[in-house]
Structure formats: C-alpha cells, structure tokens
Amino acid sequence: MRRILIIASVTIVTVLLTGCGADQAVKKAEKFYAIGEYYDAAAQYKKAYSQTPSKEKVKRGQLSAKMAECYRRINNTNKAITAYKNVIRYKQADSLTHLRLAQQLMKNGNYKEAAKNFQEAIDSLALKVQNSETGWVDLARNGLQAAKMAPEWKKEGSQYTVKRMDLFNSRRDDYSPALAGEESDQLFFTSTRNQAQGDEYSGITGSKPADIFWAQKDDKGKWGKPQSIDSELNSAYEEGACCFSPDGKTMYLTLCKTDPQYPRYATIAVSNRSDAAWSKPRELTIAKDTLSSYAHPAVSPDGEWLYFVSDMPGGYGGLDIWRCRIYGNETGGAENLGEPVNTAGDEMFPTFRPNGDLYFSSDGHPGIGGLDIFIAKPDASGWSIEHPGFPLNSQGDDFGMTFEGLLNKGYFSSSRGDTRGMDHIYSFFNPEIVQTVKGWVYEQDGYELTQAQVYMVGNDGTNLKLSVRGDGSFTQVIKPGVEYVLLGTCKGYLNHQEQLCVGPVTESEEYVLQFPLANISAPVMIENIFYDFDKATLRPESTTALDELVKLLNENPNVTIELSAHTDYKGSDQYNERLSQRRAESVVRYLIDHGIAADRLMPKGYGEGKPKTIKRKVAERYPFLKEGDVLTEDYITQLPEDQQEQCNQLNRRTEFKVLRTTYGMFDTEGKLLQKPQPTTPPEDSETPQSSEPW
C-alpha cells in the first residue's frame, strides 16, 4: 500500500510539473511568434505539445495548429504536413486548415491528396461569406485546378533546361541571384552560410542572418568561388534579395533589423558603388506606413520604376507586388499592380528581363508546387500572365530570376529536392530565338562616349531612348522584318545615324553597329582617303570614306566644315601648301558633286604647317609615341628610319573641323528661319531628332 501511495504521489507531482512546463513553453512560443521568430516559436510549441497529455485532445490540436503555421513559414514542409494532419485528427481544424495542408501537399508532389483537401477547403469556405469575400475561396479553387493539372504540366515539360550550380551553393540557404557588370560577369546572391556576419542564429529561420555574397567570372568566362563583400554593405542583421539600377551603380536590397521586443518589418535600402566598394545601406522611405514590410526590390529596365513586395493595406491578399517612381535617391507614391498579377495568395520576388517582361513568383496562381515562377508581359490591357512550365517550375519553391544579357538564360533559386526546405541556386536556359543589335558609341578619333544617348525608332511603333554602358555600348532586342533607324548623339559631337532591317532567322543572332561621333571642337581625321602619288587625284578606294562623310553632313544639315589636307615635311613649304590645297579642293568637289552645298564647305591646305599631335588612342597603336607628342620635322628626324616613315604617314592626312552649327537657320537680317530641334525625340515622332540645337 505504501509503495502504491508513493507511486501515486509521484504521478500527481509529475502531471502538475508537466502542465506548468507546457504553459511556460506556450508563453515563450507566443512571444517568439508575435515578433516573427517562427523557428524558436516552433521549438517551444513542440515542447509544450510533448508535455501535454494525449487525452487533452483540444489543447494538442491547438498546439498543432500553431506548430503547423510556424513550420509553414520557415518552409519545413514535412513537419508542417504532420502538424496540419494532427489538427484535423484532434478535430480542431478551421476553415483554412485544409487549404494550408493542401498547399503543403502540393510542395511534396502529393497532388491527389492535395486535391482532396482543396475540395474540402472550398466546401468549408463557401459557407462563410466573409471568407469568400477575402478571396480564400478563389485561392482554394486555383489550388484545386493546379492539383489536377500539375501532373500533366510536368509530363509536357518545356524547352527549359535547369542545372544545379554547386559552385554557388552551401549547406544553408542560397537564393535570389542577381547578375551585374557590363558583361554579366558578377553574380550577387543572398546566403545564410557560416561565413555570414554575426555570431547569433536567427530565431526566424534557425540559421545565421543572411548576407549578400558575390562571385566573379575570370577572363575565360569561368566563375570563381563566392566571397564575402568587404565593405559596410553587410551587417549582423539580415541583408539580401538585391537588384541593381540599369547603370549598375546603385544597389537596392532588402534589410531586416533585429529587435527582441517588436515584430520584424522588412525595409528596402539603397547602397551606392564608389571605387568598386558598396556603401553602407541607407533605408528608403516608400510609404509613411511603418507597420508594413517592404522587400524584394526590382528596378524596371528604363530605371524609372521600383517594383517591390509589401503587405501594406490596399492589397489583394497576403503579399502583393507594388511599384513607385524613382526620383534620384527618393521615390514617389506607391501603387498596387492589381490583377491579374496579384491574387489572394502571395506574389513575391519580382524581377525584370531586359525586354520588359516581369517575372515573379506566386502561390496564388495555379502552379506545380509551392511558389511558381510566372511571366507578366505588358499589353494593351495591362499584363498577360504566362506559366513557363516544368522544369523551370517544380513542386518546391521557385523564385528569384536573373538574366544574362538579352537571351533567355541566367540563374534562379529553388528549394526542389531539399528535404530541409533549403533554397539553392540553379542555372536555366531556354533556346528561344532572340535577335539583338549591339552598338558602340565613341569619339570618331578616340574613345567611348559614356554620356551618349541612342534614339531607336521602328516602323512598328518602336520609339526608344537607349543609354550606353561604361564601355560605350548598348544592346537591344529587335524584331525581324521591322525597319529601324538608330541615331547616336552626345553633347559636343555630331550625330551619327544607322539603319537596320533583318529577316527571320533560325537561331539567335546579334548585329553590331558602330556610331563614331565627330567632335565639333577639334579636328577629326578622315580615315582611308588616298591620292595618287604627288598629285591631288582621289583614288577609287577613297570612295567609301567620302560617302560616309556625305552621309554625316546630310545627317547634320546645320553644320559647315573646314576640309583640310596635310603633307609631311618633304619638299618645299610652298609646294606642300599648293599640293595640300589642291587635295582639299578635290575632296570638296566630290562632296559638292554628291549634293552637299558649296557654302557649307571650306577647303584649306596646310602643307606641313600643322603637324599631327598624338592622341592616346594613336599612341596605343604606335608604342614608340606617347600622348601629346607633336610630329614636327625636328622630332621625326631623331627617330629610327622605319619610325620616321610611320610618322610621315600620320602627318599625311585629311581632316575636317566644324566651323558653324547654325547654317541655314537665319536669314540675311539675322532672323530665325528654323527653330532649334528638341534635345529628345517627341513621343509620337516617326524619326529621331538631333541631339543638338542646330
């Protein structure tokens, strides 16, 4: 009897202690849950669940519901499924339990069971008018459609090929890749790997707070190993999901600071590049609402709009895609993209392909698994939505696209195949036919013009203003059969125009155009002008260069020029001046014969009087010369004989320089006949206008 009493006493004490421990665990869990630390909250709910007697089915069911939500939010699919099933087993399911369970089953590829739970969710939700109005029914119906169609979508496949990029991946989360650099030779991505800053593990994810890492391609196109960023860009807080402005000088990123007492609200921050280093992020104020999150920034290809994800009021569901204008370092008012992009579910991770297509991920549109990638293409009614199919999409979460140039290739992130729900980086390629034009804008006798603009007009209604990259180049998609006119412009230089029309092709092709711009304040050498020996007669091989000069003058009708010819020092000064004058007049006659007004041209022969001054570009071709050298007779005669002849060839040249930029604009009384043309083409113009007020 004493032994029985002792055992009974111990049992009573154990039950009391167990109940007390469960309550304490629940209090801790609710505190973690309130501030968004779902990993720590799940651990405490699990502890409370294990300390709750099995006969307390109501309490166990309630704790299972809490655990399920935590596991769902930290992407632990298998544990979430088990927890949701326990909620149902303990008869504590509400209207959303079957919907959430079905969504998790989709991520496991269990489409048959998912369909069953989506149907139960529809039947339950349809009875509740208030939930019907919030869009839950539509979400369940889309899910049911997806569960029925997903096996067929996977069977059909697509042109995409996908490959896991182990070089970029770790044992932790690696996601949201973003290509940068003029040749897409830098890859930035978010990672919670052990090399991330900070010593503590996040209560949100159970991993280290995320940092931005990057990898660089070498000269042979091979990627190097990922490395940390040596600047103030990263901190002990969460940084990630970044994107870049079109010029690559500004980074927009998601920033989430830690506060042990309050919920975590993600914000968007800006970092600027200076001397190859990224500055400390500055938080960007998008709205006065400080109780909403702002994350996953994406800049439109024209650099005028910032797209982002937020749960702010006025949306269609959980997370929606919004956008706002960019004004320097500030933004304008936010606007929701609306339907059909946003749904009652979550729309996240927007990114742009350079052709203007918006890629985003959603669990609200019918898809194959968790988050699926969708393509929103602009049209007359707003956006049309496409699903790129399998294998770009999988039963896991697929998101965070980035594109390598204008082709349909690049990188993205996915949780496919990882039982822990970790995200990893994959490459993708779709062999669609893309025709592009690549242009180079540079000083006619020098280097790239990074401040240039290129106007591109097509007979299909195309009217674009293109900025050049740091190397003076630009790239743009073109359509077969469309006639394009491209005008290269830069302040202080004459315009240069090119025309392009290509036919259909069977594979991707790139067409290269050159835009050499003539400086209006310095002489410009005309390459490949040849005369008969010791005469002023133009040789036939000069025709191509002369025709280009005719074209240039026609494209810049308000310009007058001095056409000058120069000789070497051999022969008398008088003879060289007469010879060079006759040569200059020969070129002028050719131009007049080809339609250029005589009063726009002034021939001038300088003989040997103006020896060539070496520019940097010329010095690169002739290592024995340096920038600033003047090729006088005294200078040349000090050189070896073979170098002397090279210098004499450089002195024997034909040049032009701009005298006026107002030809034909005024009458004899000085009154304006022709208004200066606008600095940018009007929106409805059929042909580009000059970039100068001529």
XYZ file of C-alpha atoms in Angstrom:
694
model
C 0.000 0.000 0.000
C 2.833 2.416 0.847
C 4.517 1.622 -2.436
C 1.280 2.377 -4.287
C 0.812 5.653 -2.399
C 4.337 6.723 -3.222
C 3.834 5.972 -6.908
C 0.533 7.852 -6.902
C 2.132 10.875 -5.277
C 4.936 10.939 -7.808
C 2.417 10.680 -10.628
C 0.404 13.640 -9.328
C 3.517 15.800 -8.986
C 4.699 14.840 -12.470
C 1.369 15.844 -14.039
C 1.433 19.190 -12.224
C 5.002 19.899 -13.300
C 4.261 18.831 -16.861
C 1.266 21.153 -17.113
C 3.284 24.023 -15.670
C 6.145 23.371 -18.122
C 3.763 23.283 -21.086
C 2.207 26.606 -20.109
C 5.617 28.231 -19.787
C 6.629 26.878 -23.184
C 3.435 28.259 -24.730
C 4.105 31.703 -23.242
C 7.603 31.702 -24.713
C 6.308 30.414 -28.030
C 3.668 33.142 -28.271
C 6.273 35.791 -27.526
C 8.531 34.455 -30.286
C 5.589 34.139 -32.677
C 4.500 37.743 -32.056
C 7.866 39.105 -33.198
C 8.170 36.725 -36.134
C 10.749 34.305 -34.707
C 8.963 31.249 -36.079
C 11.868 28.816 -35.720
C 12.154 29.474 -31.984
C 8.367 29.565 -31.631
C 8.031 26.152 -33.281
C 10.549 24.659 -30.843
C 8.567 25.949 -27.855
C 5.200 24.844 -29.255
C 6.690 21.401 -29.865
C 7.958 21.317 -26.294
C 4.504 22.270 -25.000
C 2.878 19.651 -27.240
C 5.160 16.876 -25.944
C 4.353 17.885 -22.351
C 0.599 17.875 -22.972
C -1.133 14.541 -22.137
C -2.592 12.762 -25.151
C -6.034 12.806 -23.602
C -6.093 16.629 -23.827
C -7.009 16.468 -27.483
C -8.293 20.023 -27.776
C -5.103 21.523 -26.424
C -2.941 19.215 -28.540
C -4.920 20.182 -31.631
C -4.492 23.875 -30.864
C -0.759 23.486 -30.330
C -0.507 21.515 -33.581
C -2.146 24.409 -35.425
C 0.439 26.806 -34.015
C 3.286 24.462 -34.907
C 1.917 23.987 -38.415
C 1.892 27.735 -39.059
C 5.463 28.073 -37.807
C 6.705 25.180 -39.930
C 4.877 26.571 -42.956
C 6.527 29.946 -42.540
C 10.044 28.510 -42.178
C 9.496 26.222 -45.190
C 9.693 22.934 -43.281
C 7.109 21.187 -45.446
C 7.159 17.669 -43.956
C 6.745 18.867 -40.384
C 4.026 21.282 -41.461
C 2.075 18.455 -43.117
C 2.318 16.306 -39.990
C 1.172 19.187 -37.795
C -1.801 20.098 -40.014
C -2.893 16.443 -40.070
C -2.755 16.420 -36.269
C -5.003 19.483 -36.203
C -7.541 17.569 -38.262
C -7.063 14.375 -36.211
C -7.773 16.273 -32.988
C -10.826 17.889 -34.638
C -9.510 21.436 -34.269
C -9.450 22.297 -37.975
C -10.852 25.665 -39.033
C -11.761 26.942 -42.488
C -8.149 27.398 -43.548
C -6.609 24.186 -42.206
C -7.429 22.084 -45.261
C -6.293 24.899 -47.574
C -2.914 25.203 -45.851
C -2.487 21.427 -45.732
C -3.287 21.160 -49.437
C -0.685 23.826 -50.252
C 1.951 21.899 -48.311
C 0.976 18.650 -50.022
C 1.478 20.376 -53.394
C 5.068 21.145 -52.353
C 5.567 17.444 -51.694
C 4.124 16.481 -55.066
C 1.193 14.677 -53.426
C -1.336 16.079 -55.904
C -4.144 13.568 -55.329
C -4.324 14.195 -51.589
C -3.853 17.923 -52.178
C -6.874 17.965 -54.486
C -8.975 16.256 -51.834
C -8.038 18.882 -49.234
C -8.526 21.786 -51.638
C -12.061 20.490 -52.281
C -12.741 20.232 -48.540
C -11.445 23.780 -48.143
C -13.776 25.006 -50.897
C -16.778 23.298 -49.304
C -15.938 24.751 -45.888
C -15.023 28.262 -47.026
C -18.023 28.633 -49.333
C -20.278 28.518 -46.273
C -18.576 31.586 -44.799
C -19.476 34.752 -46.699
C -16.790 36.836 -45.015
C -14.045 34.449 -46.096
C -15.499 34.221 -49.581
C -15.131 37.981 -49.874
C -11.467 37.922 -48.857
C -10.549 35.624 -51.723
C -9.856 32.404 -49.820
C -12.335 30.504 -51.969
C -10.664 31.691 -55.164
C -7.314 30.641 -53.719
C -8.644 27.158 -52.965
C -10.215 26.870 -56.416
C -6.961 27.844 -58.098
C -5.218 25.278 -55.934
C -7.663 22.567 -56.954
C -7.107 23.397 -60.615
C -3.338 23.242 -60.067
C -3.535 19.869 -58.276
C -5.432 18.406 -61.211
C -3.211 19.941 -63.906
C 0.258 19.689 -62.295
C 0.947 16.060 -63.300
C 0.145 16.917 -66.923
C 2.299 20.065 -66.839
C 5.243 18.043 -65.543
C 4.666 15.415 -68.220
C 4.548 18.011 -71.021
C 7.738 19.759 -69.922
C 9.160 22.748 -71.823
C 12.262 23.956 -73.665
C 13.930 24.992 -70.418
C 16.974 23.136 -69.147
C 17.882 23.531 -65.481
C 21.121 22.696 -63.680
C 22.073 22.989 -60.022
C 25.074 25.300 -59.559
C 27.008 23.625 -56.767
C 29.798 26.206 -57.004
C 27.482 28.872 -55.587
C 25.672 26.706 -53.046
C 26.349 25.850 -49.421
C 24.603 23.647 -46.858
C 22.426 26.607 -45.926
C 20.065 28.842 -47.921
C 21.443 30.424 -51.101
C 18.908 32.389 -53.127
C 17.895 35.479 -55.137
C 20.848 35.659 -57.560
C 21.372 38.981 -59.378
C 23.782 39.386 -62.282
C 25.743 42.622 -62.568
C 28.618 44.060 -64.591
C 28.629 45.195 -68.203
C 29.237 41.617 -69.358
C 27.106 39.955 -66.636
C 30.369 38.782 -65.101
C 29.388 39.328 -61.458
C 26.782 37.349 -59.543
C 25.397 38.640 -56.246
C 23.180 36.408 -54.114
C 21.800 36.006 -50.609
C 23.102 33.316 -48.264
C 22.864 32.188 -44.641
C 26.109 30.225 -44.909
C 28.515 30.139 -41.980
C 30.625 32.959 -43.472
C 27.759 35.431 -42.979
C 28.393 38.145 -40.405
C 27.056 37.904 -36.870
C 27.547 35.196 -34.257
C 23.942 34.510 -33.261
C 21.497 32.299 -35.126
C 18.226 33.827 -36.234
C 15.117 32.982 -34.272
C 13.209 33.393 -37.514
C 14.974 30.727 -39.563
C 17.333 28.906 -37.222
C 20.260 29.929 -39.427
C 22.694 32.832 -39.358
C 21.236 36.151 -40.533
C 21.533 36.383 -44.318
C 24.268 38.378 -46.044
C 24.916 39.257 -49.677
C 27.798 37.358 -51.292
C 29.231 37.616 -54.789
C 31.217 35.693 -57.395
C 33.293 36.958 -60.338
C 33.973 35.497 -63.781
C 37.568 35.393 -64.996
C 38.813 36.337 -68.473
C 37.959 32.855 -69.742
C 34.345 33.068 -68.567
C 34.787 30.726 -65.588
C 33.110 31.598 -62.296
C 35.258 31.980 -59.210
C 34.246 30.843 -55.734
C 31.730 33.028 -53.859
C 33.229 35.535 -51.481
C 32.044 37.968 -48.850
C 31.790 41.683 -49.620
C 34.493 43.762 -47.958
C 32.510 46.887 -47.147
C 29.768 48.131 -44.835
C 27.098 46.588 -47.077
C 26.566 43.594 -44.774
C 25.996 43.700 -41.037
C 24.872 41.409 -38.231
C 21.289 41.987 -39.446
C 19.533 40.365 -42.408
C 20.517 41.679 -45.861
C 19.505 40.138 -49.149
C 17.311 39.921 -52.267
C 19.150 42.684 -54.085
C 18.905 44.240 -57.545
C 20.714 46.953 -59.495
C 19.937 50.152 -61.368
C 20.470 49.938 -65.154
C 23.868 51.664 -64.878
C 24.970 49.211 -62.147
C 25.953 51.997 -59.749
C 23.084 51.618 -57.289
C 22.046 48.503 -55.381
C 18.583 48.111 -53.885
C 18.340 45.434 -51.196
C 16.060 44.057 -48.514
C 17.066 44.889 -44.947
C 15.564 43.405 -41.778
C 16.852 44.620 -38.441
C 16.562 42.670 -35.194
C 14.502 43.867 -32.240
C 13.867 41.448 -29.341
C 10.654 43.235 -28.335
C 8.858 44.051 -31.568
C 7.841 42.343 -34.858
C 10.345 42.459 -37.719
C 9.354 44.724 -40.583
C 11.498 44.353 -43.667
C 12.587 47.553 -45.401
C 14.256 48.378 -48.706
C 17.643 50.051 -48.552
C 19.988 51.649 -51.084
C 23.738 51.209 -51.433
C 25.923 53.121 -53.877
C 29.098 51.884 -55.506
C 32.197 54.038 -55.159
C 35.660 52.880 -56.258
C 34.373 49.298 -56.586
C 33.109 49.295 -52.949
C 29.488 49.316 -51.826
C 28.430 51.876 -49.236
C 26.548 51.251 -46.006
C 22.860 50.786 -46.916
C 20.534 53.741 -46.419
C 16.901 52.880 -45.717
C 14.491 54.046 -48.415
C 11.196 55.578 -47.331
C 8.491 54.177 -49.596
C 5.398 54.982 -47.522
C 4.574 56.522 -44.160
C 3.121 53.170 -43.074
C 5.710 51.812 -40.629
C 3.722 48.679 -39.730
C 4.114 47.040 -43.135
C 7.013 45.229 -44.729
C 8.747 46.311 -47.950
C 11.010 43.762 -49.618
C 12.306 42.132 -52.820
C 13.119 45.260 -54.887
C 13.320 45.209 -58.691
C 14.143 48.144 -60.992
C 12.415 48.403 -64.360
C 14.736 48.269 -67.417
C 14.314 52.020 -68.024
C 15.326 52.762 -64.426
C 12.175 54.788 -63.749
C 10.200 52.388 -61.512
C 10.988 50.467 -58.350
C 8.888 47.303 -58.002
C 8.666 45.664 -54.588
C 6.656 43.321 -52.351
C 4.553 44.511 -49.431
C 1.712 43.535 -47.128
C 0.524 47.140 -46.779
C -3.233 47.846 -46.737
C -4.950 48.026 -50.111
C -3.605 44.753 -51.469
C -5.339 41.685 -52.827
C -4.011 39.037 -50.466
C -1.055 38.300 -48.215
C 1.887 39.798 -50.116
C 1.370 41.839 -53.273
C 3.653 43.403 -55.866
C 3.640 47.209 -55.847
C 5.649 49.882 -57.616
C 6.674 53.505 -57.170
C 8.512 56.106 -59.224
C 12.238 56.643 -58.700
C 13.360 60.257 -58.377
C 17.108 60.237 -57.828
C 17.597 58.887 -54.318
C 13.908 59.188 -53.428
C 10.657 57.512 -54.502
C 7.149 58.646 -55.370
C 3.805 57.277 -54.210
C 3.256 53.515 -54.221
C 0.661 51.844 -56.440
C -0.540 48.249 -56.482
C -0.059 46.307 -59.733
C -3.538 44.888 -59.272
C -4.999 41.975 -61.170
C -4.128 39.770 -62.944
C -0.649 39.876 -61.333
C -1.762 39.913 -57.694
C -4.064 37.316 -56.143
C -5.409 36.343 -52.737
C -2.158 34.434 -52.245
C 1.417 35.710 -52.051
C 3.179 37.348 -55.001
C 6.892 37.789 -54.388
C 10.382 38.210 -55.860
C 9.690 40.425 -58.898
C 12.478 40.791 -61.440
C 12.741 42.078 -64.995
C 14.078 40.572 -68.156
C 15.739 43.368 -70.175
C 12.979 43.124 -72.812
C 10.445 44.438 -70.263
C 8.851 41.129 -69.198
C 8.152 40.980 -65.460
C 8.977 37.673 -63.749
C 7.557 36.963 -60.292
C 6.692 34.062 -58.012
C 3.250 33.226 -56.660
C 1.339 30.597 -54.727
C -1.983 32.173 -55.743
C -1.920 31.388 -59.457
C -2.313 27.717 -60.462
C 1.152 26.155 -60.400
C 3.100 22.931 -59.952
C 4.115 23.218 -56.311
C 4.848 25.948 -53.771
C 5.950 29.256 -55.236
C 5.920 29.019 -59.028
C 7.569 31.459 -61.422
C 5.203 33.383 -63.699
C 5.796 35.834 -66.541
C 3.778 39.053 -66.801
C 4.043 40.567 -70.269
C 2.822 44.139 -70.828
C -0.029 44.512 -73.300
C -2.782 46.968 -74.158
C -4.921 45.880 -71.201
C -2.086 45.874 -68.664
C -0.450 42.475 -68.180
C -0.907 38.999 -69.615
C 0.226 36.125 -67.369
C 2.132 33.070 -68.590
C 3.325 29.963 -66.760
C 6.711 28.791 -68.134
C 6.072 25.200 -67.078
C 8.354 22.420 -65.908
C 11.315 22.115 -65.250
C 11.770 25.832 -64.568
C 8.997 25.319 -62.040
C 8.945 22.354 -59.692
C 6.968 21.089 -56.725
C 9.235 23.175 -54.468
C 9.545 26.966 -54.253
C 10.978 28.537 -57.436
C 11.845 32.231 -57.441
C 14.454 34.957 -57.867
C 15.266 35.075 -61.598
C 18.200 36.959 -63.120
C 19.072 37.176 -66.815
C 22.388 37.077 -68.634
C 22.029 39.705 -71.336
C 19.022 39.593 -73.624
C 18.916 35.829 -74.080
C 16.550 33.654 -72.059
C 19.267 32.302 -69.797
C 20.585 33.037 -66.350
C 20.074 31.882 -62.771
C 17.281 31.422 -60.228
C 16.711 29.807 -56.836
C 14.682 26.779 -55.830
C 14.026 24.537 -52.825
C 13.462 21.481 -55.070
C 14.980 18.253 -53.849
C 15.986 19.577 -50.406
C 14.106 17.784 -47.642
C 15.051 20.551 -45.194
C 13.378 23.162 -47.394
C 16.665 24.962 -48.062
C 16.966 27.095 -51.202
C 19.785 26.711 -53.721
C 20.883 28.408 -56.933
C 20.243 26.871 -60.345
C 21.035 27.912 -63.895
C 18.393 27.933 -66.635
C 18.430 28.170 -70.413
C 15.662 28.399 -72.983
C 16.899 28.187 -76.599
C 14.354 30.679 -77.920
C 15.394 32.726 -80.961
C 16.359 36.265 -79.988
C 17.700 38.838 -82.427
C 19.618 41.732 -80.942
C 21.553 44.762 -82.063
C 24.714 45.786 -80.217
C 26.071 49.254 -80.851
C 29.241 51.077 -79.874
C 29.235 54.857 -79.475
C 32.649 56.510 -79.451
C 34.532 59.618 -80.477
C 35.426 59.280 -84.143
C 39.109 59.673 -83.422
C 39.077 58.494 -79.819
C 37.359 56.500 -77.087
C 33.904 55.517 -75.889
C 31.375 58.244 -75.088
C 29.725 57.143 -71.851
C 27.332 60.132 -71.824
C 25.893 59.303 -75.243
C 22.249 58.558 -75.981
C 20.906 56.429 -78.808
C 17.425 57.000 -80.207
C 15.841 53.956 -81.820
C 12.698 54.247 -83.958
C 10.990 51.408 -85.860
C 8.164 51.345 -88.354
C 6.276 49.073 -85.942
C 5.894 51.953 -83.479
C 9.132 51.394 -81.568
C 10.379 54.664 -80.044
C 13.168 54.172 -77.506
C 15.887 56.236 -75.868
C 18.818 53.971 -75.008
C 21.627 54.806 -72.605
C 25.086 53.367 -73.193
C 27.128 51.372 -70.699
C 30.524 52.280 -69.327
C 32.262 50.889 -72.406
C 30.114 52.972 -74.771
C 27.970 50.028 -75.841
C 24.263 49.291 -75.800
C 22.230 46.176 -76.599
C 18.592 45.992 -77.643
C 16.196 43.297 -78.842
C 14.973 43.764 -82.425
C 12.174 42.120 -84.396
C 12.601 40.538 -87.817
C 11.073 42.487 -90.688
C 10.986 45.808 -88.826
C 12.863 48.775 -90.308
C 14.829 50.577 -87.610
C 16.595 53.946 -87.589
C 19.165 54.434 -84.826
C 20.667 57.843 -84.066
C 23.758 58.164 -81.879
C 24.033 61.514 -80.089
C 26.232 63.184 -77.500
C 26.574 66.796 -76.437
C 29.514 68.404 -78.232
C 29.506 65.872 -81.087
C 27.839 65.466 -84.455
C 25.060 62.896 -84.739
C 25.545 59.581 -86.483
C 22.706 57.550 -87.957
C 22.424 53.878 -88.869
C 19.599 51.861 -90.401
C 18.844 48.206 -89.795
C 16.305 45.675 -91.029
C 16.803 41.916 -90.651
C 14.809 38.936 -91.777
C 13.691 35.861 -89.835
C 16.476 33.530 -88.680
C 16.603 30.015 -87.278
C 18.892 30.811 -84.326
C 19.754 33.757 -82.117
C 21.892 36.399 -83.808
C 23.490 39.682 -82.772
C 24.053 42.514 -85.248
C 26.813 45.010 -84.495
C 26.673 48.701 -85.441
C 29.305 51.407 -84.983
C 28.472 55.001 -84.044
C 31.630 57.121 -84.437
C 30.735 60.686 -83.399
C 32.750 63.645 -84.691
C 33.888 66.214 -82.133
C 32.634 69.728 -83.017
C 35.508 71.449 -81.202
C 38.537 69.547 -82.568
C 39.772 68.372 -85.987
C 38.567 64.911 -86.989
C 40.696 62.714 -89.183
C 39.020 61.080 -92.183
C 40.444 57.589 -92.411
C 41.217 55.905 -95.747
C 41.437 58.962 -98.045
C 44.054 58.212 -100.735
C 45.547 60.336 -103.520
C 47.759 59.457 -106.461
C 51.420 59.907 -105.628
C 52.418 63.574 -105.603
C 49.029 64.528 -107.051
C 45.602 65.716 -105.909
C 43.689 62.986 -107.721
C 41.481 60.919 -105.419
C 42.000 57.192 -105.729
C 38.943 54.904 -106.141
C 39.470 53.277 -102.736
C 38.663 56.668 -101.131
C 35.010 56.428 -102.181
C 33.774 54.556 -99.089
C 35.184 57.105 -96.638
C 33.957 60.046 -98.728
C 30.454 58.621 -98.947
C 30.429 58.293 -95.155
C 31.322 61.990 -94.932
C 28.452 62.842 -97.311
C 26.138 60.838 -95.068
C 27.422 62.616 -91.955
C 26.827 66.055 -93.455
C 23.322 65.089 -94.543
C 22.552 63.876 -91.018
C 23.779 67.205 -89.595
C 22.366 69.778 -92.085
C 23.145 72.876 -89.979
C 26.897 72.241 -89.938
C 29.593 73.901 -92.006
C 33.092 72.467 -92.047
C 36.650 73.245 -92.997
C 38.080 70.409 -95.074
C 41.841 70.367 -94.615
C 44.693 68.379 -96.171
C 48.179 67.978 -94.712
C 51.531 66.739 -96.010
C 54.808 65.584 -94.490
C 57.897 67.820 -94.337
C 59.479 66.519 -97.544
C 59.584 69.181 -100.300
C 59.393 72.970 -100.028
C 56.805 74.738 -97.916
C 55.246 76.415 -100.947
C 54.960 73.165 -102.891
C 53.418 71.304 -99.951
C 50.863 74.062 -99.356
C 49.820 74.059 -103.048
C 49.593 70.255 -103.123
C 47.558 70.080 -99.925
C 45.257 72.885 -101.128
C 44.527 71.020 -104.365
C 43.861 67.819 -102.424
C 41.434 69.604 -100.097
C 39.655 71.064 -103.128
C 39.399 67.595 -104.687
C 37.552 66.328 -101.627
C 35.258 69.371 -101.607
C 34.393 68.824 -105.278
C 33.445 65.236 -104.533
C 31.155 66.382 -101.725
C 29.529 69.041 -103.897
C 29.024 66.537 -106.704
C 27.179 64.367 -104.200
C 24.721 67.030 -103.099
C 26.437 68.977 -100.332
C 26.004 72.775 -100.690
C 29.249 74.525 -101.608
C 28.798 77.241 -98.968
C 28.936 74.567 -96.260
C 32.476 73.602 -97.255
C 35.800 75.434 -96.965
C 38.875 73.680 -98.456
C 42.173 74.501 -96.794
C 45.653 73.151 -97.481
C 48.103 73.460 -94.611
C 51.055 71.648 -96.142
C 53.418 70.720 -93.330
C 52.345 73.696 -91.222
C 50.210 71.764 -88.756
C 51.988 68.541 -87.767
C 49.840 65.939 -86.044
C 49.503 65.910 -82.271
C 49.342 62.352 -80.930
C 46.226 61.284 -79.040
C 46.081 58.434 -76.562
C 44.381 56.063 -78.957
C 47.063 56.622 -81.619
C 49.797 56.175 -79.017
C 48.385 52.722 -78.247
C 48.894 51.700 -81.890
C 52.438 53.095 -82.009
C 54.296 52.162 -78.802
C 57.232 54.470 -79.579
C 54.897 57.501 -79.405
C 53.172 58.960 -76.384
C 50.107 61.113 -75.936
C 50.868 64.795 -76.614
C 53.838 64.242 -78.941
C 53.865 66.692 -81.892
C 55.273 65.208 -85.114
C 57.464 68.120 -86.197
C 60.415 67.652 -88.575
C 62.861 68.027 -85.686
C 61.017 65.362 -83.695
C 60.796 62.888 -86.557
C 64.405 63.141 -87.715
C 65.584 61.991 -84.282
C 63.790 58.639 -84.726
C 64.982 55.434 -86.442
C 64.282 55.345 -90.190
C 61.311 52.928 -90.022
C 59.658 55.021 -87.306
C 60.275 58.199 -89.319
C 58.207 56.803 -92.201
C 55.373 55.857 -89.858
C 55.285 59.418 -88.505
C 55.299 60.865 -92.033
C 52.306 58.692 -92.857
C 50.498 60.052 -89.811
C 51.217 63.628 -90.946
C 49.887 62.935 -94.458
C 46.228 63.148 -93.575
C 42.853 64.661 -94.452
C 40.716 66.152 -91.676
C 37.641 68.235 -91.103
C 36.575 70.505 -88.290
C 33.228 72.107 -87.566
C 33.096 75.868 -88.216
C 29.424 76.607 -87.516
C 26.373 74.756 -86.265
C 23.765 77.318 -87.400
C 23.916 77.004 -91.195
C 20.532 77.755 -92.803
C 18.914 78.816 -89.540
C 18.938 82.623 -90.100
C 18.070 84.952 -92.993
C 20.211 87.857 -94.200
C 18.740 90.076 -91.488
C 19.608 87.604 -88.756
C 16.054 86.412 -88.184
C 15.496 82.795 -87.218
C 14.293 80.656 -90.112
C 14.490 77.275 -88.424
C 13.764 76.623 -84.778
C 16.315 74.559 -82.871
C 15.274 70.923 -82.735
C 14.387 69.330 -79.377
C 17.066 67.573 -77.380
C 14.965 64.395 -77.276
C 12.537 62.984 -79.803
C 8.855 63.683 -79.117
C 6.904 60.623 -78.058
C 4.964 60.442 -81.315
C 7.861 61.261 -83.641
C 8.466 58.975 -86.590
C 12.171 59.781 -86.909
C 14.730 60.746 -84.278
C 15.672 64.406 -83.899
C 19.127 65.909 -83.497
C 20.593 65.935 -80.009
C 21.981 69.443 -80.582
C 20.023 72.732 -81.017
C 21.172 73.232 -84.599
